[in-house]
Amino acid sequence: MPRTNLDPAEDRYLVPGLIRGLQVLTAFTPERREMSLSEIAREIGQSRSAAFRSVYTLAQMGYLLHDEARKTYALGPAVMRLGFGYLATRELVEIALPELERLRDETDWSTHLGVRDGTLVLYMLRVPSRLGLGSIVHVGSRLPAANTTMGRVLLADLDEETLIALYRDANAQRTTRNTAPGMTELLAQWRADRSSETVTQVGSFEAGITSVAAPLRDMSGKTVAAINATSATEGRQAVPAEVRRALEDTAARISRLLGN
């Protein structure tokens, strides 16, 4: 359940307007599908004037529908986009898991699935090698996208303008780790990654670990996630051809299941 006792006065990073807006949306239930402004204000514990700004903004964005005749509000179609995003993520995990298990069994390498979260890559699946070898990164980990194989695959799908803006904003907000490359190096790496179907690293981020990643694409051809296979380096200077081929085949199968 979401926290309901958030106090912006005690935590300066909380955004009061955002809290009020989310409180308005969650005030609607199957039993309470329509409410007047006064009813919404009462539900979220705000004055009518304070609630109006949140309600007006949500209505303008399509998250609420205003019935002028009845003077009531109901959830709007834009709310569905939030749910579809969550369901799409769940569907991706469910589709990918058996394929990553198959890839692990074929290669004896650990396998992962990740999505981009700003300048980070969020690990959503991990299927460890039966030999106990490979990365110790766990589900829920967020690592610098520019320094990891899956992150580089995800960044490669961005256009140059978006990539530059992403890292400039992140640097301004100091959200990028110190290990992130400079802009010149980042762009050079991005151009090289865009020209290859897979991205490989040998011990350059996690000592003693070799990693190779490939993109997952949806029906529009957009990269929506990435998968990788990792193993102990053991002096290896390249990913075995059979592992790379198995990874590419797995990525292709998952992409087909996603409609590509």
XYZ file of N, CA and C in Angstrom, residues 8 38 60 75 115 126 167 178 189 192 206 224 226:
39
model
N 5.420 17.007 3.842
C 6.441 17.841 3.208
C 7.180 18.726 4.192
N -16.135 19.585 -3.795
C -16.218 19.606 -2.324
C -15.963 18.218 -1.746
N -7.184 19.090 -17.017
C -6.557 19.599 -18.234
C -5.648 18.549 -18.881
N -12.564 9.703 -13.112
C -11.255 9.391 -13.692
C -11.335 9.445 -15.211
N 15.688 -2.557 -17.833
C 15.071 -1.441 -18.549
C 15.779 -0.169 -18.118
N 16.773 -11.817 -12.969
C 18.096 -12.430 -12.860
C 17.918 -13.930 -12.780
N 21.921 13.385 -20.269
C 23.095 13.437 -19.402
C 23.386 14.855 -18.917
N 29.874 9.052 -10.494
C 31.160 9.575 -10.949
C 31.802 8.710 -12.027
N 31.154 6.195 -27.659
C 30.680 4.860 -27.278
C 29.300 4.610 -27.861
N 29.424 3.769 -31.586
C 29.914 2.401 -31.802
C 28.835 1.377 -31.456
N 32.573 -4.711 -13.826
C 32.648 -5.605 -12.667
C 33.850 -6.513 -12.869
N 12.731 -1.680 -25.962
C 11.986 -1.482 -24.721
C 12.710 -2.066 -23.512
N 16.520 -4.745 -22.431
C 17.722 -5.431 -22.890
C 17.918 -6.683 -22.053
